[in-house]
Amino acid sequence: MSNLAVLPIIVPLLAGIIAAFIPRKTTVVRIFSRVMTIVNLAIAMYVGFEVYQNGSIILETGGWKAPFGIVIVADMLSVLLVITTNIIGVACVFFASRSLTDKQESFYFYTFFFLLITGVSGAFLTGDLFNLFVFFEVLLMASYGLLVLGGNKVQFRESIKYILINLFSSMLFVTVVAFLYSVVGTVNMAQIAQRVQEVEQQGILTTIGILLFFVFATKAAIFPLYYWLPKSYIVPNPVVSALFGALLTKVGIYSIIRVFTLIFIHDTAMTHQLFIWLAAFTMIFGVIGALSTNNVKLIVVYNIIPAIGFMLMGIGLYSETAVAGSIYYLLHDMVVKGALFLLVGAIVALAGTSDLRKMNGLIHHYPVIGWMFLISTVALAGIPPFSGFVGKLLLLQGGLEQGNIAIVIVGLVTSLLILFSMIRIFIRGFWGEKDESFTPDKKKARAFAWPIGCLVAITIFLGVGAEFVYPIVADISTYLLDPSLYIDSVLKE
Amino acid sequence: MRTNDLILRTTTNLIAFILLAFSVYLFLAGHNAPGGGFIGGLMTAAAIVLMYMTYGFESVSKIIPINFRFLIPVGLLIAVLTGIGSFLFGAPFLSQTFGHFSEIPILGDVELATAMLFDLGVYLTVVGVTLTIILTIANDQ
């Protein structure tokens, strides 16, 4: 049944609405939210299984035929991303009650959380450019609510910047959709792709494509549009940071993947060449930021930016290997960033400080957290048995195939610097003399460890079990590089 | 000194009813004429805000004992459920249907569409959001 495709959007939306009825009964809402996220994960996995067996599911909402109504397109890429989103959702909802105060939980935390999941899943699944805008707004509105939850002075300051920059990019998005509509006369992505192909992407369409890229680049924090990200991601509660770091920028990069493998593909010398340059700068500037600070939260936040650079590099190279690398890296990065943000939240809560110079010998008190942090760090840097390796290998291989040595060198150096910036936390914070005066909170550490442990286990699976995951990713890459498959499945020609 | 606002109260009594009636008209007219859930909801909220301005928070909340914050999830739930309702009939999400009913007293032959229920959800959400914003700011100490 085609209605299956819309369930990953509807179930969290319903859950969020129901949670809004009883905000004060924290225990009930907490249990309800946990159950609903697991139910939603199960549904997403079932949809994924169906798509894997029988190909893309196309839902024409309201029974209107494809270019006229809104279509929900569940193909393998979107479904994999929805499943990953829900895995992070489950980990975060189990972490939430441990890191939020009761008062913060009762102020509609779970409603905002579910609306964020709704927006992210919707953005992954939609096949309509204006509907993509609407889902962007859904997830951004929820993120504004989550960002100010708690009401500290710094949160207010950073949320003003965050809202201003996002309002600006949303306005630009609407303007660009208007431009595109006036040129091609449709907002259905498949039909836009078809019509852009018919006119072979003349100058005006390339301009619109670059403008659209700027919109998504602002959301995804690509050089030079990343300046808003670091400060606004460290001020909210750790669980909110984890949701933001794992999901929000990835929606931007997914939109870039979708739009620049489906619609604007006829002038790659212009657009995709630009991406490679921007990817190189994004990697360098992001990792310089990560090296510049002693604040553990800020180090992890800055590490989002080079990861985005890696994914953009794959789209810029635009070959089967490189796009597969981008997708693998995207999946890996969502999980590992979720794990790292939760870990850093736990470390800051347990050590009582976010300044690296004040931490010492934490591994004596919290061995489990320490080793999980080390695994996530080497996974992020791309050390072979773990998940970051496969994606990076494919990306570098794609770069070499096209003889683009410069970007390969930048990628390798960046990986080294990422490892250096992260391992600094492990060496300075976890190693060292045992501090006898420090009283560890073992019970809290155990409570923190469970949700993080699940994410770390999935990171290890993505690396060790690459043989299971890679064929799927390679299929997606082949599918993405042949846009006629997407167009035909939506427009049924 | 208490000001005498007899003129304001008398005109409000009259205008509030006209506003409410007009908002219901706008809400019902949406299918074939300009109007609909959004503008109807805003107009209802305007009528209620007028009453708050004239009679004060205490007395109006006694007359309308609704926590407007709950109208938001109620409206959303109605809107989402009308979308999900199509699942029962094996139709795609958000499918709408309509029928002619000739047996309704007074009105006679009426065409009723399920799109109306979706609009009711929009209407309640808009009323809830508008009044939550206004009353939260107004009651802020």
XYZ file of C-alpha atoms in Angstrom:
634
model
C 0.000 0.000 0.000
C 1.388 3.364 -1.030
C 0.260 5.079 2.179
C 3.209 3.391 3.828
C 5.496 6.142 2.546
C 3.810 8.838 4.623
C 3.792 6.925 7.921
C 7.296 8.018 9.048
C 6.010 11.613 8.821
C 2.551 11.080 10.310
C 3.452 8.931 13.320
C 5.844 11.442 14.959
C 3.428 14.275 14.100
C 0.575 12.474 15.890
C 2.857 11.605 18.806
C 3.893 15.249 19.125
C 0.267 16.405 19.116
C -0.746 13.872 21.757
C 2.266 14.795 23.900
C 1.092 18.431 23.778
C -2.139 17.528 25.598
C -0.408 16.436 28.801
C 2.818 18.448 29.102
C 2.799 18.482 32.925
C 2.550 14.708 33.401
C 6.240 14.178 32.714
C 6.421 10.470 33.494
C 3.512 9.571 31.217
C 4.811 11.710 28.350
C 8.301 10.285 28.794
C 7.152 6.667 28.534
C 4.767 7.510 25.686
C 7.559 9.243 23.754
C 9.946 6.340 24.218
C 7.347 3.876 22.946
C 6.402 6.086 20.007
C 9.997 6.611 18.837
C 10.574 2.854 18.891
C 7.286 2.279 17.021
C 8.332 4.880 14.481
C 11.742 3.266 14.055
C 10.030 -0.085 13.458
C 7.721 1.507 10.865
C 10.649 3.217 9.130
C 12.509 -0.089 9.003
C 9.467 -1.842 7.572
C 9.133 0.861 4.904
C 12.844 0.438 4.205
C 12.386 -3.321 3.825
C 9.458 -2.812 1.421
C 11.444 -0.313 -0.659
C 14.433 -2.660 -0.709
C 12.221 -5.524 -1.924
C 9.919 -3.786 -4.405
C 11.571 -0.504 -5.371
C 10.536 3.096 -4.608
C 7.144 3.795 -3.094
C 5.439 6.821 -4.654
C 2.491 8.281 -2.751
C 0.342 10.797 -4.591
C -1.347 12.575 -1.677
C -5.032 13.265 -2.026
C -5.191 11.038 -5.104
C -3.934 13.807 -7.435
C -1.709 12.616 -10.283
C 2.006 13.240 -10.022
C 2.930 16.690 -11.332
C -0.310 18.237 -10.014
C -0.403 17.072 -6.417
C 2.302 16.678 -3.800
C 4.178 13.403 -4.114
C 5.926 11.612 -1.279
C 8.820 9.648 -2.767
C 10.323 6.913 -0.599
C 13.370 5.712 -2.493
C 16.293 3.865 -0.956
C 18.288 7.015 -0.112
C 15.466 8.816 1.696
C 14.389 5.674 3.523
C 17.915 4.931 4.760
C 18.188 8.501 6.026
C 14.761 8.284 7.715
C 15.838 5.080 9.476
C 19.073 6.742 10.646
C 17.075 9.767 11.830
C 14.833 7.534 13.896
C 17.769 5.638 15.407
C 19.157 8.970 16.601
C 15.671 9.939 17.766
C 15.449 6.815 19.933
C 18.889 7.410 21.468
C 18.078 11.077 22.137
C 14.691 10.433 23.698
C 16.231 7.924 26.101
C 19.033 10.378 26.871
C 16.640 13.326 27.287
C 15.174 12.430 30.677
C 18.724 12.037 32.025
C 20.025 15.387 30.912
C 16.962 17.669 31.023
C 15.392 18.950 34.204
C 11.765 18.044 34.924
C 10.739 21.626 34.296
C 12.371 21.702 30.873
C 10.736 18.394 29.975
C 7.305 19.685 30.970
C 7.632 22.717 28.687
C 6.710 20.772 25.566
C 10.167 19.250 24.996
C 8.718 16.050 23.548
C 6.299 17.910 21.270
C 9.153 19.932 19.810
C 11.272 16.799 19.561
C 8.606 14.939 17.584
C 7.955 17.938 15.340
C 11.692 18.072 14.610
C 11.613 14.397 13.612
C 8.495 15.096 11.501
C 10.229 17.935 9.698
C 13.424 15.992 9.076
C 11.603 12.863 7.830
C 9.328 15.015 5.687
C 12.281 16.828 4.116
C 13.882 13.473 3.299
C 10.706 11.987 1.806
C 9.096 14.790 -0.160
C 9.220 15.002 -3.946
C 8.102 18.588 -4.239
C 10.325 21.648 -3.912
C 7.827 23.871 -2.130
C 6.835 21.057 0.190
C 10.543 20.701 0.982
C 10.483 24.362 2.021
C 7.473 23.715 4.274
C 9.203 20.778 5.963
C 12.338 22.904 6.389
C 10.174 25.409 8.241
C 8.577 22.666 10.361
C 11.965 21.452 11.513
C 13.327 24.983 11.939
C 10.345 26.109 14.060
C 10.826 23.068 16.272
C 14.557 23.799 16.469
C 13.866 27.391 17.580
C 11.706 26.032 20.376
C 14.360 23.529 21.423
C 17.152 26.094 21.218
C 15.598 28.490 23.746
C 14.321 25.717 26.033
C 15.791 26.537 29.436
C 15.973 30.272 28.852
C 19.588 31.153 29.685
C 20.978 34.503 28.637
C 23.415 32.904 26.153
C 20.631 30.800 24.667
C 18.580 33.923 23.959
C 21.568 35.668 22.423
C 22.473 32.770 20.137
C 18.877 31.993 19.191
C 18.441 35.537 17.863
C 21.389 35.000 15.507
C 20.187 31.528 14.587
C 16.635 32.678 13.829
C 17.817 35.689 11.832
C 20.149 33.681 9.600
C 17.560 30.956 9.073
C 14.789 33.434 8.328
C 17.043 35.046 5.754
C 17.864 31.753 4.068
C 14.202 30.706 4.123
C 13.274 33.968 2.419
C 15.926 33.274 -0.179
C 14.509 29.765 -0.595
C 11.020 31.110 -1.334
C 12.468 33.627 -3.785
C 14.438 30.920 -5.573
C 11.371 28.675 -5.780
C 9.535 31.646 -7.314
C 12.329 32.135 -9.873
C 12.352 28.459 -10.723
C 8.572 28.351 -11.007
C 8.554 31.309 -13.356
C 11.100 29.585 -15.597
C 9.924 25.971 -15.635
C 6.327 26.381 -14.436
C 6.257 23.573 -11.863
C 7.485 22.762 -8.353
C 7.389 18.979 -8.656
C 11.033 17.891 -8.562
C 10.682 15.178 -11.201
C 8.968 17.526 -13.613
C 11.463 20.325 -12.912
C 14.245 17.855 -13.731
C 12.497 16.849 -16.949
C 11.975 20.437 -18.082
C 15.476 21.567 -17.144
C 16.728 18.680 -19.253
C 14.563 19.757 -22.185
C 16.166 23.200 -22.310
C 19.612 21.803 -21.439
C 19.979 24.051 -18.391
C 20.565 27.431 -19.966
C 22.375 30.255 -18.140
C 19.401 31.410 -16.094
C 18.823 27.901 -14.731
C 22.458 27.541 -13.684
C 22.107 30.843 -11.830
C 18.992 29.574 -10.077
C 20.841 26.360 -9.257
C 23.682 28.275 -7.603
C 21.171 30.384 -5.640
C 19.449 27.209 -4.470
C 22.832 25.853 -3.490
C 23.403 28.953 -1.350
C 20.128 28.340 0.472
C 21.052 24.743 1.274
C 24.663 25.725 2.003
C 23.430 28.078 4.724
C 21.431 25.267 6.311
C 24.298 22.793 5.903
C 27.042 25.178 7.115
C 29.353 25.182 4.113
C 32.196 27.697 3.789
C 31.665 30.725 3.779
C 28.194 30.337 5.310
C 29.044 28.379 8.455
C 29.704 31.296 10.841
C 26.331 30.999 12.597
C 26.742 27.339 13.516
C 29.424 26.865 16.207
C 28.104 29.165 18.925
C 24.435 28.360 18.447
C 25.049 24.602 18.684
C 26.834 24.694 22.046
C 24.283 26.697 24.022
C 21.277 24.339 24.190
C 20.997 21.204 26.302
C 23.339 18.361 25.161
C 20.453 16.242 23.874
C 19.245 19.161 21.748
C 22.790 19.728 20.473
C 22.946 16.057 19.521
C 19.676 16.303 17.565
C 20.879 19.459 15.812
C 24.373 18.186 15.093
C 23.201 14.824 13.832
C 20.157 15.905 11.815
C 19.822 19.568 10.838
C 22.921 20.166 8.729
C 22.390 16.750 7.121
C 19.010 17.838 5.773
C 20.835 20.634 3.960
C 23.415 18.273 2.501
C 20.690 15.783 1.519
C 18.889 18.573 -0.359
C 22.120 19.408 -2.170
C 22.589 15.734 -3.089
C 19.009 15.488 -4.348
C 18.923 18.719 -6.308
C 22.369 18.408 -7.866
C 22.033 14.781 -8.899
C 18.502 15.187 -10.214
C 17.859 18.695 -11.522
C 20.964 20.786 -12.169
C 23.276 18.250 -13.795
C 23.835 19.651 -17.268
C 26.496 22.236 -16.452
C 28.764 20.334 -14.074
C 31.862 22.235 -15.218
C 30.351 25.274 -13.523
C 28.376 23.994 -10.509
C 30.165 20.829 -9.438
C 33.625 22.380 -9.899
C 32.534 25.115 -7.491
C 31.507 22.444 -4.978
C 34.987 20.897 -4.935
C 36.568 24.250 -4.137
C 34.024 25.036 -1.448
C 34.411 21.533 -0.015
C 38.173 22.042 0.326
C 37.709 25.378 2.108
C 34.946 23.955 4.318
C 37.235 21.136 5.475
C 40.191 23.423 6.156
C 38.282 26.150 7.979
C 36.193 23.710 10.008
C 39.182 21.781 11.249
C 41.098 24.968 12.037
C 38.166 25.974 14.225
C 38.272 22.604 15.969
C 41.977 23.034 16.709
C 41.574 26.584 17.976
C 39.649 25.945 21.177
C 39.858 24.170 24.509
C 36.077 23.954 24.944
C 35.147 20.280 24.388
C 31.652 21.149 23.143
C 33.061 23.617 20.629
C 35.617 21.076 19.359
C 32.857 18.609 18.485
C 30.657 21.327 16.969
C 33.487 22.526 14.721
C 33.974 18.935 13.581
C 30.532 19.028 11.930
C 31.919 21.428 9.341
C 34.755 19.342 7.804
C 32.362 16.359 7.668
C 29.980 18.454 5.575
C 32.990 19.321 3.392
C 33.662 15.625 2.796
C 30.067 14.972 1.690
C 30.088 18.010 -0.591
C 33.356 16.813 -2.126
C 31.657 13.573 -3.209
C 28.858 15.473 -4.946
C 31.402 17.772 -6.580
C 33.396 14.847 -7.971
C 30.118 13.422 -9.315
C 31.260 9.888 -10.110
C 29.689 6.643 -8.945
C 32.420 5.937 -6.380
C 32.452 9.466 -5.014
C 28.666 9.773 -4.643
C 28.578 6.360 -2.928
C 31.291 7.693 -0.615
C 29.214 10.793 0.138
C 26.164 8.718 1.030
C 28.157 6.294 3.171
C 29.828 9.203 4.911
C 26.447 10.871 5.445
C 24.999 7.776 7.151
C 28.136 7.299 9.246
C 28.350 10.951 10.199
C 24.752 11.188 11.414
C 25.270 8.274 13.804
C 28.744 9.177 14.984
C 27.903 12.861 15.497
C 24.859 11.843 17.533
C 27.097 9.609 19.659
C 29.825 12.245 20.047
C 27.432 15.025 21.033
C 25.777 12.818 23.639
C 29.208 11.728 24.889
C 30.412 15.299 25.195
C 27.174 16.207 26.965
C 27.766 13.339 29.382
C 31.426 14.316 29.903
C 30.521 17.931 30.624
C 27.762 16.868 33.013
C 30.028 14.364 34.805
C 33.190 16.470 34.936
C 31.289 19.643 35.736
C 33.248 21.732 33.233
C 33.592 22.074 29.484
C 37.141 23.448 29.675
C 39.652 20.845 28.564
C 42.427 22.299 30.751
C 40.425 21.629 33.911
C 39.755 17.940 33.205
C 42.112 15.196 34.187
C 42.158 11.409 34.562
C 38.463 10.855 33.881
C 39.112 7.318 32.604
C 39.793 6.116 36.161
C 36.284 7.135 37.148
C 34.341 6.536 33.933
C 36.048 3.783 31.903
C 32.991 2.931 29.735
C 32.403 6.524 28.655
C 36.131 6.918 28.009
C 36.446 3.915 25.719
C 33.233 4.764 23.873
C 34.663 8.222 23.298
C 37.855 6.749 21.880
C 35.896 4.476 19.503
C 33.774 7.393 18.272
C 36.886 9.512 17.802
C 38.725 6.976 15.669
C 35.489 6.267 13.764
C 35.167 9.993 13.027
C 38.774 10.205 11.862
C 38.338 7.145 9.642
C 40.554 4.457 11.208
C 39.976 1.158 9.290
C 37.732 -1.136 11.305
C 35.257 1.668 12.024
C 32.619 3.393 9.937
C 34.353 6.611 8.831
C 36.933 4.626 6.913
C 34.654 3.219 4.186
C 33.144 6.572 3.262
C 36.455 8.391 3.232
C 38.139 5.616 1.241
C 35.450 5.809 -1.437
C 35.668 9.601 -1.539
C 39.453 9.629 -1.892
C 39.259 6.852 -4.475
C 36.745 8.959 -6.419
C 39.107 11.923 -6.222
C 42.054 9.885 -7.518
C 39.991 8.401 -10.345
C 39.368 11.906 -11.629
C 42.993 12.926 -11.064
C 42.022 15.623 -8.598
C 45.079 15.279 -6.385
C 44.637 18.592 -4.562
C 41.294 17.659 -2.972
C 42.642 14.211 -2.020
C 45.569 15.787 -0.179
C 43.270 18.284 1.554
C 41.000 15.390 2.576
C 43.850 13.333 4.005
C 45.384 16.244 5.915
C 41.944 17.189 7.255
C 41.392 13.633 8.480
C 44.684 13.772 10.344
C 43.805 17.113 11.920
C 40.317 15.872 12.868
C 41.949 12.944 14.656
C 44.369 15.319 16.356
C 41.636 17.723 17.485
C 39.491 14.937 18.924
C 42.216 12.811 20.467
C 43.288 15.914 22.382
C 40.095 15.546 24.424
C 40.912 11.912 25.110
C 44.552 12.541 26.048
C 44.031 15.662 28.146
C 40.695 14.803 29.673
C 40.798 11.045 30.151
C 44.468 10.275 30.651
C 46.535 11.537 33.520
C 46.731 11.122 37.253
C 43.684 9.910 39.141
C 42.141 12.854 40.925
C 41.319 11.471 44.410
C 39.373 14.530 45.514
C 36.906 14.030 42.636
C 33.767 12.078 43.585
C 32.409 10.261 40.543
C 28.669 9.891 39.919
C 28.698 6.267 38.756
C 24.913 5.931 38.647
C 24.502 8.924 36.349
C 27.351 7.661 34.152
C 25.652 4.276 33.757
C 22.371 5.980 32.836
C 24.168 8.076 30.232
C 26.051 5.085 28.839
C 23.061 3.069 27.522
C 21.731 5.341 24.765
C 25.251 6.278 23.701
C 26.293 2.618 23.668
C 23.571 1.815 21.113
C 24.815 4.540 18.761
C 28.433 3.416 19.177
C 27.358 -0.165 18.399
C 25.727 1.038 15.165
C 28.899 2.984 14.295
C 30.916 -0.208 14.722
C 28.367 -2.136 12.653
C 28.589 0.435 9.821
C 32.334 -0.144 9.756
C 32.641 -3.874 10.387
C 29.469 -4.748 8.507
C 30.384 -2.627 5.488
C 29.844 -5.685 3.322
C 26.105 -5.580 4.113
C 25.701 -1.827 3.793
C 28.006 -1.055 0.876
C 26.011 -2.882 -1.887
C 22.900 -0.889 -0.903
C 24.846 2.378 -0.959
C 26.430 1.489 -4.312
C 22.953 0.793 -5.732
C 21.737 4.168 -4.465
C 24.714 5.853 -6.108
C 23.964 4.211 -9.470
C 20.312 5.191 -9.063
C 21.186 8.806 -8.249
C 23.485 9.201 -11.240
C 20.681 8.163 -13.593
C 17.970 10.757 -12.880
C 15.651 9.222 -15.476
C 14.948 6.421 -12.980
C 13.593 8.924 -10.439
C 11.679 10.906 -13.078
C 10.081 7.806 -14.581
C 9.093 6.353 -11.227
C 7.367 9.605 -10.211
C 5.779 10.634 -13.513
C 5.090 7.010 -14.554
C 6.031 7.331 -18.189
C -10.414 56.710 39.581
C -12.414 54.216 37.552
C -13.137 55.448 34.080
C -16.640 55.086 32.779
C -16.456 53.040 29.574
C -20.171 52.622 28.955
C -19.905 53.471 25.254
C -17.104 50.963 24.727
C -19.036 48.209 26.540
C -22.285 48.839 24.668
C -20.658 48.903 21.245
C -18.581 45.821 22.105
C -21.734 43.881 23.005
C -23.031 44.632 19.537
C -19.836 44.356 17.501
C -18.502 41.185 19.116
C -21.568 39.283 17.946
C -21.332 40.697 14.442
C -17.650 39.773 14.336
C -18.310 36.234 15.553
C -21.124 35.748 13.048
C -18.964 37.129 10.236
C -16.084 34.837 11.204
C -18.387 31.804 11.048
C -19.649 33.014 7.686
C -16.075 33.350 6.393
C -15.214 29.896 7.723
C -18.204 28.306 5.963
C -17.814 30.282 2.731
C -14.241 29.118 2.119
C -15.075 26.477 -0.460
C -16.758 28.665 -3.054
C -15.814 32.209 -2.078
C -12.888 33.995 -0.408
C -12.545 32.858 3.193
C -11.688 29.633 4.954
C -10.279 28.327 8.207
C -7.352 30.714 8.504
C -9.142 34.028 8.053
C -12.192 32.733 9.958
C -9.995 31.761 12.895
C -8.246 35.137 12.904
C -11.616 36.926 12.879
C -12.908 34.846 15.805
C -9.707 35.589 17.698
C -10.211 39.297 16.939
C -13.725 39.156 18.400
C -12.475 37.459 21.569
C -9.568 39.905 21.888
C -12.072 42.768 21.659
C -13.984 41.256 24.573
C -10.768 40.899 26.594
C -9.926 44.532 25.933
C -13.314 45.741 27.075
C -14.145 43.483 30.005
C -10.701 42.442 31.242
C -9.097 39.053 31.595
C -10.999 37.901 34.715
C -14.558 38.211 33.509
C -13.979 36.916 29.981
C -12.142 33.817 31.186
C -15.207 33.164 33.377
C -17.494 33.377 30.313
C -15.223 31.377 27.991
C -13.651 28.794 30.305
C -11.286 27.372 27.679
C -7.525 27.098 27.960
C -6.715 28.329 24.482
C -3.379 26.518 24.585
C -5.266 23.216 24.285
C -7.065 24.374 21.151
C -3.768 24.054 19.240
C -3.291 20.282 19.671
C -7.066 19.741 19.311
C -7.085 21.533 15.962
C -3.943 19.761 14.785
C -5.375 16.413 15.820
C -8.584 17.029 13.851
C -6.612 18.077 10.771
C -4.252 15.088 10.923
C -7.078 12.633 11.622
C -9.047 13.793 8.560
C -5.906 13.046 6.563
C -5.500 9.642 8.172
C -9.230 8.897 7.794
C -8.601 8.155 4.127
C -6.475 5.153 5.210
C -9.661 3.368 6.282
C -11.051 3.544 2.745
C -7.787 2.502 1.109
C -7.377 5.942 -0.457
C -4.078 7.901 -0.470
C -3.281 10.147 2.500
C -5.275 13.411 2.634
C -7.896 12.278 0.063
C -11.121 14.234 0.378
C -14.680 13.256 -0.443
C -18.080 14.973 -0.487
C -21.754 14.123 -0.586
C -25.173 15.746 -1.094
C -27.539 15.676 1.858
C -31.137 16.678 1.147
C -32.750 15.644 4.435
C -31.194 18.369 6.602
C -33.906 20.531 8.232
C -34.096 24.260 7.415
C -31.064 24.233 5.059
C -32.435 21.731 2.541
C -30.061 20.300 -0.064
C -26.488 20.800 1.173
C -23.163 19.635 -0.219
C -20.894 18.569 2.639
C -17.196 17.866 2.063
C -14.623 16.324 4.385
C -12.295 19.195 3.447
C -14.496 21.131 5.885
C -13.239 18.999 8.787
C -9.647 19.790 7.830
C -10.604 23.462 7.768
C -12.147 23.097 11.221
C -8.759 21.876 12.428
C -7.068 24.898 10.841
C -9.712 27.187 12.391
C -9.212 25.843 15.923
C -5.419 25.921 15.613
C -5.433 29.523 14.405
C -7.750 30.623 17.232
C -5.587 28.749 19.736
C -2.260 30.104 18.471
C -3.451 33.720 18.176
C -5.035 33.851 21.612
C -2.141 31.988 23.256
C 0.304 34.546 21.865
C -1.806 37.548 22.803
C -2.823 36.357 26.271
C 0.673 35.141 27.175
C 2.122 38.541 26.353
C -0.782 40.382 27.990
C -0.551 38.420 31.263
C 3.229 38.735 31.454
C 4.153 40.581 34.639
